Amino acid sequence: MTELTKAEIYTQPNSRGYFGDYGGKFVPEILIPVVQELEEEYQKAQNDPGFLKEYHALLDEYVGRPTKLTYADKLTEHYGKAKIYLKREDLCHTGAHKINNAIGQILLARRMGKTRIIAETGAGQHGVATATACAKFGMECVVYMGAEDMERQKLNVDRMRLLGAEVRGVHSGSKTLKDATNEAIRDWVTNVEDTFYIIGSVVGPHPYPMMVRNFHQVIGKEAKDQLMQAEGRLPDYLLACVGGGSNAMGLFYPFINDESVKIIGIEAAGYGVESGKTAATITKGTPGILHGSLSYLLHDDNGQIELAHSISAGLDYPGIGPEHSYLHDSGRVSYHSVTDDEAMEAVKLISRLEGIIPALETAHAFAWLENLMPQTKEGEIVIVNLSGRGDKDMGTISENL
Amino acid sequence: MNRISQKFKDKGSEKLMSLFITAGFPDLESTVELILGFEEQGADLIELGMPFSDPLADGPTIQYSSDVAIANGITIDRIFEMVTQLRERSNIPVILMGYMNPVLKYGINSFCSKAKEAGVDGLILPDLPVEESELVEKYSSKHDLPLIYLVAPNTSDERMKMADEKSDGFVYCVSVTGVTGARDGGEVSRSVSTFIERVRTNVTKNPVLIGFGIKTHEDAKRIASNADGFIVGSALIDTIRKTYPDENWKQDVYSFVHSLKTGN
């Protein structure tokens, strides 16, 4: 394992798409030409001022960036220790950070002459973001979603359909995000000619984990500038929830070389990490290969993927982005987990104290404040990534109140 | 000479028939007997599928057989036992085919060593492209277990050459872009002849077998006309699924294999 030393500038991934030992492109031969073409086109786009200008203009005018960095005075007072700031990705158009990436990838799809977009979705936030981008750009859109997730995120299913997307229910396996991803990949393999797969997290074969991270790094860059303006310094802690890990990478990435910043990722423990019903991949998993990359994974002794469980559909995934695996092994980011019940308590607390109903995914990050805040000192600063709003979860929340 | 190359040599210009069956499907007890029965009906090679919970290059048929086999309790050790048993009674070449994760979890070195010891003749890992091959090759070459790579209609000439270079036994041609599964014959044959021509130009070291979408003798004749043989998987699994566990299900399955081989 490589340890990140002070002098080292973070340059992950390498040219083969590896973050340390993790990543790569473990996909069928049919997809190799496709991901290679994507990699080339993405490199060109990254250096094309016209592409970047259009992307940033859309983030500004359509997504509503920059999102605010809100000082959570009542939450700060509640714990009576470090100051807590919230990076308000819930204020993005469509209600979560996912749109940053969907806009970036649809611009690439158009550039590559693709006319049909597919996506997988768990909580529905990435599906909604993709359907939104497709509506805006006039592209055909098919979203794969686990049948169980369609049930618990019905509002988002209706939103996607209203936006003109076709939502295809997936009934195999656990009927959640993992199975939706399998089905999206099968569609991709079958329709490589005209179809672009907009992956919604920092997972999948190279270059997706790098590309999705880069499209979300605007979160961390803005937060850094905004805190510099408000407080004149860097934060002491960053806190974000991690399923596949896109909102977390977006916030963390611009701070990785800032050694004084302690970075924490929170996984979904479900009923508890030892319960057998969990989605805490780093805490409970071991390295394996799923959906095109090598990373920590929940699987049994025979290498069969285990069914994850979380109250939050967006974290209900047995894998995690390869960069998180690397950041865990290197020690740069520490990963912990909170249970369904702890997340529910956090939803109530944040709603009551700050007048913000967070998504169930986001609530996992907030729940860790119970452990983190007593260790902090007055004068320190914590930034929590408020990755999405909780309206979509009202069904689940109501059942658990 | 290994069993695969020996088989191609023995057969000369005759087209080889390779059959895919999921290990442990429809039950754990039948796998070895089915393979022996297939051989009797003219199968030349066996691709033995190692089931994975998330077979993302496979259509519904092989997803189904994989789920059944996993529920039956199939494991990699059990598959090695099956091959060991088979080797007491047959010399038919056996190629294990499956996804990376179960192999990685088993331990690649130990997997290659035990596979070889059991009498396995080759390994196909559809989610191991040549770019990532080193991960496995450092162990498979140590234990003299050949790897077989796939080429698809959108594979470049350069990559076909790489697949040929790295494969030992044959090169697996995927006839269409898509997942595994029986298709309407016309769908496959439309573009396949130009593809095979291109494969022939670039793959010079190994024979080529073509698979994906072949479900009858006529399909095989048409699609594999310029290949060294053909592979049938989903159509065979579908036949098993339809007949199992009727009283004479194995006979029905063997009749299907017979018809694949002979057209009768």
XYZ file of C-alpha atoms in Angstrom:
665
model
C 0.000 0.000 0.000
C 1.265 3.450 -0.864
C 1.080 5.951 1.925
C 0.367 9.525 1.013
C 3.256 11.589 2.216
C 3.353 15.309 2.720
C 5.399 16.104 -0.356
C 3.407 13.892 -2.665
C 0.965 15.539 -5.014
C -2.074 13.392 -5.513
C -2.161 12.102 -9.079
C -4.539 9.158 -8.944
C -5.538 7.348 -11.066
C -2.656 6.214 -13.271
C -2.995 5.920 -17.049
C -4.505 2.458 -16.746
C -7.244 3.722 -14.469
C -5.788 2.376 -11.234
C -6.017 4.147 -7.904
C -3.204 2.250 -6.207
C -4.308 -1.375 -6.532
C -7.945 -0.531 -7.333
C -9.914 0.308 -10.453
C -9.047 -0.901 -13.948
C -11.513 -1.923 -16.635
C -12.863 -5.416 -16.141
C -15.519 -5.409 -18.839
C -16.440 -7.698 -21.735
C -14.478 -7.249 -24.949
C -17.449 -5.534 -26.619
C -17.170 -2.620 -24.196
C -13.428 -2.124 -24.438
C -13.500 -0.097 -27.681
C -16.332 1.931 -26.157
C -14.544 2.838 -22.937
C -11.341 3.548 -24.860
C -13.173 5.930 -27.152
C -14.782 7.575 -24.136
C -11.422 7.961 -22.451
C -9.939 9.677 -25.511
C -12.926 11.936 -25.975
C -12.988 12.871 -22.299
C -9.289 13.815 -22.387
C -9.951 16.042 -25.392
C -13.004 17.614 -23.799
C -11.103 18.373 -20.602
C -8.675 20.465 -22.612
C -11.294 22.065 -24.816
C -12.177 25.562 -23.584
C -15.446 25.432 -25.508
C -16.542 22.256 -23.725
C -15.575 23.575 -20.304
C -17.272 26.888 -20.945
C -20.525 25.219 -21.908
C -20.347 22.841 -18.917
C -19.753 25.660 -16.441
C -22.413 27.852 -18.033
C -24.932 25.053 -17.593
C -23.858 24.522 -13.973
C -24.342 28.216 -13.385
C -27.561 28.933 -15.259
C -29.336 25.598 -15.227
C -28.127 23.721 -12.145
C -27.970 26.878 -10.042
C -24.325 26.825 -8.987
C -22.497 27.784 -6.964
C -24.586 26.210 -4.232
C -24.448 27.938 -0.857
C -22.267 27.065 2.084
C -24.649 27.540 4.997
C -23.510 28.035 8.571
C -25.651 25.656 10.672
C -25.872 27.812 13.783
C -28.454 25.778 15.666
C -26.770 22.475 14.936
C -23.478 24.019 16.035
C -25.122 25.208 19.231
C -26.698 21.762 19.763
C -23.284 20.095 19.952
C -21.483 23.108 21.453
C -18.110 22.310 19.893
C -16.792 22.933 16.348
C -18.661 25.116 13.899
C -20.716 23.170 11.368
C -21.132 24.312 7.771
C -23.371 22.664 5.211
C -22.485 22.425 1.531
C -25.914 22.789 0.022
C -26.065 20.338 -2.872
C -29.727 19.928 -1.979
C -30.200 23.317 -3.638
C -29.026 22.018 -7.026
C -31.687 21.745 -9.683
C -33.417 18.339 -9.215
C -32.506 18.341 -5.511
C -29.143 16.568 -5.313
C -25.547 16.729 -6.490
C -26.124 14.083 -9.190
C -26.962 16.661 -11.866
C -23.359 18.005 -11.932
C -22.251 14.708 -13.431
C -25.302 14.075 -15.608
C -24.773 17.425 -17.358
C -21.086 16.721 -17.873
C -21.664 13.275 -19.317
C -24.517 14.305 -21.597
C -22.273 16.954 -23.130
C -19.751 14.197 -23.801
C -22.455 11.945 -25.249
C -23.514 14.673 -27.656
C -19.892 15.309 -28.590
C -19.496 11.611 -29.407
C -22.607 11.602 -31.580
C -24.601 9.272 -29.335
C -28.360 9.700 -29.469
C -29.596 7.327 -26.805
C -28.841 7.605 -23.102
C -29.110 4.868 -20.503
C -28.603 5.101 -16.755
C -29.026 3.073 -13.592
C -30.517 4.549 -10.489
C -30.938 3.581 -6.855
C -32.655 6.389 -5.011
C -33.802 7.811 -8.308
C -31.757 10.992 -7.936
C -29.308 10.036 -10.662
C -32.207 8.821 -12.791
C -34.006 12.126 -12.349
C -30.823 14.074 -13.081
C -30.219 12.035 -16.249
C -33.846 12.294 -17.370
C -33.635 16.046 -16.802
C -30.465 16.388 -18.848
C -31.995 14.247 -21.605
C -35.100 16.421 -21.705
C -32.957 19.521 -21.917
C -30.802 18.055 -24.705
C -33.575 16.223 -26.551
C -32.139 12.730 -26.135
C -33.878 9.395 -25.742
C -33.530 8.190 -22.140
C -33.911 4.750 -20.567
C -33.402 4.405 -16.811
C -32.971 1.015 -15.131
C -34.225 0.837 -11.576
C -34.659 -2.057 -9.166
C -38.291 -2.985 -8.605
C -37.866 -2.585 -4.850
C -36.399 0.880 -5.295
C -39.289 1.849 -7.602
C -41.553 1.055 -4.699
C -39.705 3.070 -2.071
C -38.861 6.005 -4.367
C -42.136 6.251 -6.233
C -42.031 10.021 -6.427
C -38.788 9.901 -8.393
C -40.211 7.282 -10.763
C -43.067 9.654 -11.558
C -40.635 12.533 -11.992
C -38.521 10.566 -14.486
C -41.590 9.568 -16.485
C -42.874 13.134 -16.509
C -39.484 14.211 -17.851
C -39.944 11.819 -20.745
C -37.701 8.955 -19.643
C -38.630 5.308 -19.886
C -38.145 3.666 -16.474
C -37.478 -0.059 -16.769
C -38.058 -2.036 -13.577
C -35.450 -4.691 -12.805
C -36.711 -7.827 -11.094
C -33.541 -9.884 -10.820
C -31.400 -10.415 -7.696
C -32.024 -7.967 -4.892
C -34.147 -5.736 -7.178
C -32.008 -2.748 -6.183
C -29.125 -0.652 -7.524
C -26.719 -3.555 -8.156
C -29.242 -5.307 -10.385
C -30.213 -2.085 -12.149
C -26.514 -1.628 -12.962
C -26.240 -5.188 -14.354
C -29.209 -4.537 -16.604
C -27.871 -1.164 -17.770
C -24.571 -2.832 -18.690
C -26.447 -5.538 -20.654
C -28.274 -2.820 -22.565
C -24.968 -1.048 -23.201
C -23.319 -4.233 -24.530
C -26.258 -4.709 -26.891
C -26.533 -1.123 -28.149
C -22.935 0.111 -28.170
C -23.326 1.903 -31.500
C -25.762 4.638 -30.539
C -25.939 4.415 -26.739
C -24.063 6.333 -24.060
C -24.165 4.978 -20.520
C -24.276 7.793 -17.962
C -22.980 6.086 -14.816
C -24.194 7.854 -11.703
C -21.368 7.245 -9.273
C -17.590 6.947 -9.044
C -17.831 3.273 -9.998
C -17.580 1.234 -13.205
C -14.667 0.741 -15.600
C -12.037 3.424 -16.164
C -12.508 6.293 -17.036
C -15.843 6.534 -15.183
C -14.573 6.729 -11.584
C -12.139 9.509 -12.535
C -14.548 11.295 -14.834
C -17.484 11.287 -12.415
C -15.209 12.529 -9.632
C -13.963 15.336 -11.837
C -17.479 16.406 -12.800
C -18.309 16.640 -9.083
C -15.123 18.306 -7.866
C -16.913 21.635 -8.262
C -18.478 20.793 -4.880
C -15.168 20.782 -3.021
C -13.692 23.687 -4.968
C -16.640 25.914 -4.165
C -16.703 24.846 -0.529
C -13.019 25.664 -0.173
C -13.450 29.150 -1.646
C -16.615 29.829 0.289
C -15.122 28.813 3.617
C -12.024 30.861 2.844
C -14.314 33.862 2.362
C -16.349 33.198 5.480
C -13.609 32.096 7.862
C -10.340 32.754 6.082
C -9.136 29.204 6.487
C -9.451 25.532 5.611
C -11.910 23.283 7.451
C -10.671 20.781 10.039
C -13.112 18.055 9.009
C -15.010 17.027 5.911
C -17.926 14.672 6.293
C -19.941 12.948 3.555
C -22.017 9.815 3.062
C -20.651 7.082 0.794
C -22.597 4.559 -1.260
C -20.743 4.381 -4.565
C -19.228 7.590 -3.280
C -19.761 10.381 -5.829
C -20.813 13.237 -3.544
C -17.997 12.315 -1.170
C -15.338 12.291 -3.909
C -16.680 15.612 -5.213
C -16.171 17.220 -1.817
C -12.966 15.390 -0.837
C -10.921 15.570 -4.012
C -9.926 19.260 -3.911
C -8.823 18.828 -0.272
C -6.747 15.646 -0.594
C -3.432 17.491 -0.647
C -4.466 19.670 2.320
C -2.937 17.527 4.971
C -4.512 19.327 7.934
C -8.022 18.492 6.763
C -9.361 15.293 8.296
C -11.672 13.525 5.874
C -14.438 11.139 6.880
C -16.734 8.981 4.767
C -19.855 7.396 6.241
C -21.255 4.144 4.937
C -24.690 2.686 5.540
C -24.559 -0.048 8.187
C -28.217 -0.974 7.586
C -29.331 -3.011 10.601
C -25.721 -3.047 11.817
C -22.410 -4.162 10.302
C -22.652 -7.594 11.930
C -26.339 -8.110 11.141
C -25.896 -9.563 7.668
C -28.104 -6.745 6.431
C -25.678 -3.979 5.726
C -24.215 -1.857 2.943
C -20.978 -0.991 4.799
C -18.639 -2.090 2.021
C -15.326 -0.838 3.379
C -16.112 -1.805 6.951
C -17.273 -5.347 6.103
C -16.002 -6.068 2.596
C -12.835 -7.322 0.930
C -11.397 -6.520 -2.526
C -13.261 -7.968 -5.493
C -14.450 -7.170 -9.006
C -17.936 -5.924 -9.787
C -19.307 -3.680 -12.533
C -15.973 -3.220 -14.228
C -13.576 -2.334 -11.452
C -11.582 -3.842 -8.636
C -12.603 -2.402 -5.285
C -13.929 -3.343 -1.871
C -17.004 -5.502 -2.179
C -19.535 -7.371 -0.081
C -19.309 -10.979 -1.235
C -19.383 -14.442 0.274
C -16.598 -17.031 0.493
C -17.426 -18.206 -3.035
C -17.163 -14.725 -4.501
C -20.913 -14.387 -5.006
C -22.091 -10.835 -4.437
C -24.074 -10.399 -1.234
C -27.293 -8.470 -1.064
C -26.696 -5.112 0.525
C -29.226 -3.481 2.790
C -29.819 0.117 3.685
C -32.930 2.147 4.482
C -31.576 4.534 1.897
C -31.869 3.303 -1.682
C -28.931 5.431 -2.779
C -26.526 3.664 -0.412
C -27.979 0.185 -0.907
C -25.055 -1.097 -2.989
C -22.541 -3.895 -2.240
C -19.619 -2.060 -3.856
C -17.852 1.272 -3.584
C -15.785 3.417 -5.946
C -12.168 2.232 -6.350
C -10.753 5.594 -5.297
C -12.413 5.212 -1.899
C -10.764 1.804 -1.506
C -7.432 3.440 -2.220
C -8.072 6.362 0.144
C -9.066 3.875 2.837
C -5.959 1.707 2.441
C -3.688 4.743 2.280
C -5.281 6.116 5.439
C -6.053 9.517 3.896
C -9.792 9.117 4.485
C -11.334 7.321 7.422
C -14.526 5.373 6.829
C -17.170 4.585 9.405
C -20.780 3.508 9.304
C -24.117 4.342 10.893
C -27.310 2.270 11.070
C -30.736 2.853 9.537
C -32.054 3.965 12.931
C -29.229 6.425 13.509
C -29.833 7.901 10.060
C -33.553 8.291 10.822
C -32.755 10.101 14.071
C -30.498 12.437 12.128
C -33.268 13.224 9.613
C -35.463 14.335 12.508
C -32.735 16.343 14.204
C -31.625 18.258 11.098
C -35.209 18.914 10.025
C -36.118 20.332 13.437
C -32.960 22.316 14.115
C -32.072 23.645 10.683
C -35.352 23.577 8.798
C -33.800 21.340 6.172
C -35.107 17.847 5.436
C -32.046 15.922 4.244
C -32.140 12.875 1.983
C -31.813 9.574 3.841
C -28.425 9.112 2.170
C -27.209 12.459 3.482
C -28.649 11.732 6.912
C -25.954 9.059 7.328
C -23.289 11.757 7.275
C -25.228 13.843 9.786
C -25.675 10.869 12.096
C -21.891 10.602 12.478
C -21.858 14.047 14.104
C -22.965 12.233 17.284
C -19.561 10.507 17.324
C -17.470 13.211 15.759
C -18.599 16.361 17.530
C -17.554 15.403 21.078
C -14.017 14.931 19.720
C -13.918 18.394 18.115
C -12.870 21.623 19.779
C -14.397 25.051 19.799
C -12.904 27.062 16.985
C -12.641 24.079 14.688
C -14.752 23.775 11.554
C -16.666 20.838 10.076
C -18.144 20.831 6.575
C -20.937 18.348 5.961
C -21.887 17.643 2.372
C -25.650 18.047 2.248
C -25.816 15.920 -0.877
C -29.575 15.922 -1.422
C -32.990 16.895 -0.169
C -35.304 14.453 1.538
C -38.631 15.046 -0.196
C -38.186 11.863 -2.234
C -37.876 9.871 1.006
C -41.064 11.088 2.673
C -42.733 7.689 2.166
C -39.964 5.818 3.979
C -39.532 8.566 6.554
C -43.256 8.594 7.400
C -43.225 4.834 7.977
C -40.328 5.178 10.414
C -41.364 8.279 12.346
C 0.139 -30.998 -27.263
C -2.756 -30.121 -24.979
C -6.174 -31.705 -25.331
C -7.706 -28.687 -27.110
C -5.051 -28.444 -29.810
C -5.032 -32.231 -30.170
C -8.782 -32.129 -30.787
C -8.460 -29.522 -33.541
C -5.689 -31.561 -35.104
C -7.667 -34.813 -34.976
C -10.713 -33.197 -36.522
C -8.850 -31.722 -39.484
C -11.262 -29.659 -41.563
C -14.383 -30.881 -39.778
C -16.241 -28.184 -37.813
C -15.977 -28.592 -34.071
C -18.987 -28.363 -31.843
C -18.394 -26.824 -28.427
C -21.165 -26.940 -25.861
C -21.582 -24.639 -22.890
C -23.266 -25.871 -19.764
C -23.518 -24.214 -16.375
C -21.878 -26.401 -13.721
C -24.475 -27.506 -11.182
C -27.433 -26.901 -13.504
C -30.074 -28.270 -13.411
C -28.680 -30.128 -10.393
C -25.272 -30.964 -8.966
C -25.473 -34.684 -9.767
C -26.155 -34.434 -13.510
C -23.267 -32.282 -14.719
C -20.682 -35.015 -15.282
C -23.200 -37.413 -16.794
C -24.512 -34.717 -19.144
C -21.008 -33.971 -20.395
C -20.423 -37.670 -21.110
C -23.756 -37.809 -22.919
C -22.876 -34.716 -24.981
C -19.610 -36.331 -25.971
C -21.476 -39.419 -27.115
C -23.678 -37.200 -29.280
C -20.689 -35.609 -30.952
C -19.634 -32.690 -28.757
C -15.927 -31.955 -29.290
C -15.297 -29.440 -26.524
C -17.036 -28.534 -23.281
C -17.238 -25.058 -21.816
C -18.166 -25.499 -18.206
C -19.722 -22.369 -16.753
C -18.698 -21.289 -13.263
C -21.825 -19.537 -11.989
C -21.675 -15.947 -10.752
C -24.436 -14.014 -9.025
C -24.078 -11.032 -11.370
C -23.336 -12.315 -14.899
C -23.461 -9.001 -16.717
C -22.474 -10.319 -20.143
C -25.223 -12.932 -20.083
C -28.835 -12.894 -21.148
C -31.779 -14.228 -19.124
C -31.107 -17.919 -19.909
C -27.642 -18.096 -18.395
C -28.656 -15.742 -15.593
C -31.321 -18.316 -14.771
C -29.046 -21.363 -14.925
C -26.458 -19.515 -12.810
C -29.037 -18.654 -10.153
C -30.247 -22.266 -10.035
C -26.719 -23.641 -9.775
C -25.799 -21.225 -6.972
C -28.982 -22.186 -5.127
C -27.967 -25.847 -5.620
C -24.780 -25.056 -3.725
C -22.228 -25.040 -6.539
C -18.723 -23.900 -5.577
C -15.426 -23.775 -7.417
C -14.123 -26.735 -5.415
C -17.191 -28.694 -6.425
C -16.505 -27.833 -10.078
C -12.931 -29.102 -9.727
C -14.335 -32.351 -8.288
C -16.658 -32.668 -11.287
C -13.742 -32.302 -13.703
C -11.703 -34.824 -11.711
C -14.582 -37.321 -11.925
C -15.014 -36.638 -15.625
C -11.327 -37.266 -16.267
C -11.687 -40.831 -14.985
C -14.001 -41.525 -17.913
C -13.284 -39.048 -20.685
C -10.606 -37.056 -22.458
C -12.930 -34.407 -23.856
C -11.316 -30.957 -23.546
C -12.910 -28.912 -20.761
C -12.641 -25.143 -20.622
C -13.845 -23.348 -17.524
C -15.733 -20.152 -18.263
C -16.752 -17.572 -15.704
C -16.396 -14.114 -14.262
C -13.362 -12.756 -12.497
C -14.720 -12.269 -8.998
C -15.156 -15.885 -7.896
C -11.683 -16.670 -9.288
C -10.152 -13.683 -7.512
C -11.877 -14.611 -4.271
C -10.685 -18.215 -4.561
C -7.133 -16.986 -5.077
C -5.907 -16.859 -8.675
C -2.754 -18.892 -8.056
C -4.532 -21.622 -6.189
C -7.373 -21.589 -8.731
C -5.007 -22.133 -11.661
C -3.063 -24.809 -9.826
C -6.132 -26.818 -8.814
C -7.826 -26.407 -12.180
C -4.798 -27.840 -13.910
C -4.557 -30.673 -11.412
C -8.238 -31.551 -11.943
C -7.700 -31.802 -15.700
C -9.038 -28.480 -16.934
C -7.692 -27.535 -20.369
C -8.320 -23.805 -20.562
C -9.922 -20.772 -19.019
C -12.250 -18.115 -20.467
C -12.899 -15.028 -18.356
C -15.236 -12.692 -20.276
C -14.596 -9.736 -17.968
C -10.822 -10.050 -18.251
C -9.832 -8.072 -21.363
C -6.256 -8.326 -22.613
C -5.433 -5.001 -20.892
C -5.990 -6.593 -17.489
C -4.660 -10.017 -18.390
C -1.466 -9.799 -16.365
C -3.457 -10.243 -13.160
C -4.247 -13.821 -14.211
C -1.495 -14.644 -16.680
C 1.290 -14.560 -14.145
C -0.347 -17.543 -12.449
C -2.001 -19.318 -15.381
C 1.295 -19.490 -17.260
C 3.039 -20.779 -14.151
C 0.587 -23.667 -13.990
C 0.406 -24.108 -17.765
C -3.316 -23.350 -17.901
C -4.156 -21.769 -21.285
C -6.274 -18.615 -21.434
C -8.717 -18.048 -24.264
C -9.744 -14.509 -25.179
C -12.820 -13.213 -26.934
C -13.110 -10.972 -29.976
C -16.282 -9.136 -31.002
C -17.458 -7.406 -34.184
C -16.262 -4.048 -32.831
C -12.809 -5.371 -31.852
C -10.063 -3.609 -33.804
C -7.586 -5.516 -35.986
C -4.849 -4.688 -33.522
C -6.779 -6.103 -30.579
C -7.654 -9.244 -32.561
C -3.938 -9.795 -33.020
C -3.401 -9.314 -29.279
C -6.156 -11.820 -28.485
C -4.568 -14.316 -30.891
C -1.153 -13.783 -29.372
C -2.390 -14.273 -25.815
C -4.812 -17.147 -26.494
C -3.786 -20.761 -26.564
C -6.241 -23.313 -27.968
C -8.639 -21.139 -29.916
C -10.027 -17.617 -30.113
C -13.651 -17.141 -29.127
C -15.583 -14.999 -31.634
C -18.657 -13.287 -30.301
C -20.930 -13.157 -33.356
C -22.938 -10.068 -32.391
C -22.633 -7.172 -29.991
C -24.869 -8.131 -27.117
C -25.331 -10.551 -24.261
C -25.451 -14.332 -24.584
C -28.699 -15.873 -25.729
C -30.447 -17.614 -28.601
C -31.428 -15.221 -31.377
C -33.290 -15.190 -34.631
C -30.764 -16.732 -37.021
C -31.047 -13.938 -39.571
C -30.047 -11.381 -36.983
C -26.717 -13.059 -36.499
C -25.776 -13.969 -40.046
C -26.279 -10.561 -41.648
C -22.964 -9.075 -40.668
C -21.122 -12.121 -39.455
C -19.342 -13.123 -42.670
C -17.377 -9.882 -42.981
C -16.531 -10.123 -39.284
C -15.202 -13.657 -39.634
C -13.178 -12.636 -42.660
C -11.541 -9.936 -40.575
C -10.914 -12.406 -37.745
C -9.325 -14.809 -40.225
C -6.958 -12.103 -41.406
C -5.845 -11.161 -37.909
C -6.033 -14.435 -36.008
C -3.416 -16.638 -37.566
C -2.002 -18.665 -34.676
C -5.221 -20.133 -33.268
C -8.355 -21.747 -34.668
C -11.541 -19.701 -34.247
C -14.836 -20.803 -32.751
C -17.922 -18.679 -33.051
C -20.652 -18.330 -30.461
C -23.594 -16.203 -29.310
C -26.988 -16.707 -30.890
C -26.599 -20.164 -32.449
C -29.549 -22.417 -31.719
C -29.883 -24.915 -34.588
C -27.721 -26.990 -36.898
C -28.712 -24.657 -39.742
C -27.608 -21.582 -37.748
C -24.310 -23.279 -37.063
C -23.754 -24.231 -40.707
C -24.472 -20.722 -41.904
C -22.735 -18.744 -39.171
C -19.704 -20.955 -38.745
C -19.154 -21.607 -42.439
C -15.841 -19.799 -42.384
C -14.890 -20.636 -38.777
C -13.343 -23.787 -37.329
C -16.383 -24.563 -35.289
C -19.236 -23.196 -33.245
C -20.380 -22.824 -29.653
C -23.893 -23.384 -28.347
C -24.860 -22.386 -24.813
C -28.186 -20.698 -24.181
C -30.155 -22.910 -26.589
C -28.853 -25.977 -24.758
C -29.657 -24.512 -21.347
C -33.139 -23.595 -22.627
C -33.689 -27.196 -23.714
C -32.654 -28.491 -20.294
C -34.879 -25.933 -18.621
C -37.872 -27.020 -20.726
C -37.451 -30.753 -20.152
C -36.074 -31.046 -16.600
C -37.190 -32.919 -14.521
C -39.428 -34.913 -16.908
C -38.802 -38.644 -16.757
C -36.749 -38.759 -19.957
C -35.310 -35.257 -19.810
C -31.752 -36.329 -20.509
C -32.811 -38.207 -23.636
C -34.595 -35.095 -24.895
C -31.485 -33.016 -24.239
C -29.279 -35.555 -26.046
C -31.658 -35.550 -29.017
C -31.256 -31.789 -29.188
C -27.463 -32.125 -29.128
C -27.667 -34.804 -31.806
C -29.740 -32.512 -33.998
C -27.274 -29.656 -33.465
C -24.488 -31.883 -34.692
C -26.220 -33.631 -37.561
C -29.283 -31.606 -38.483
C -31.495 -34.641 -37.824
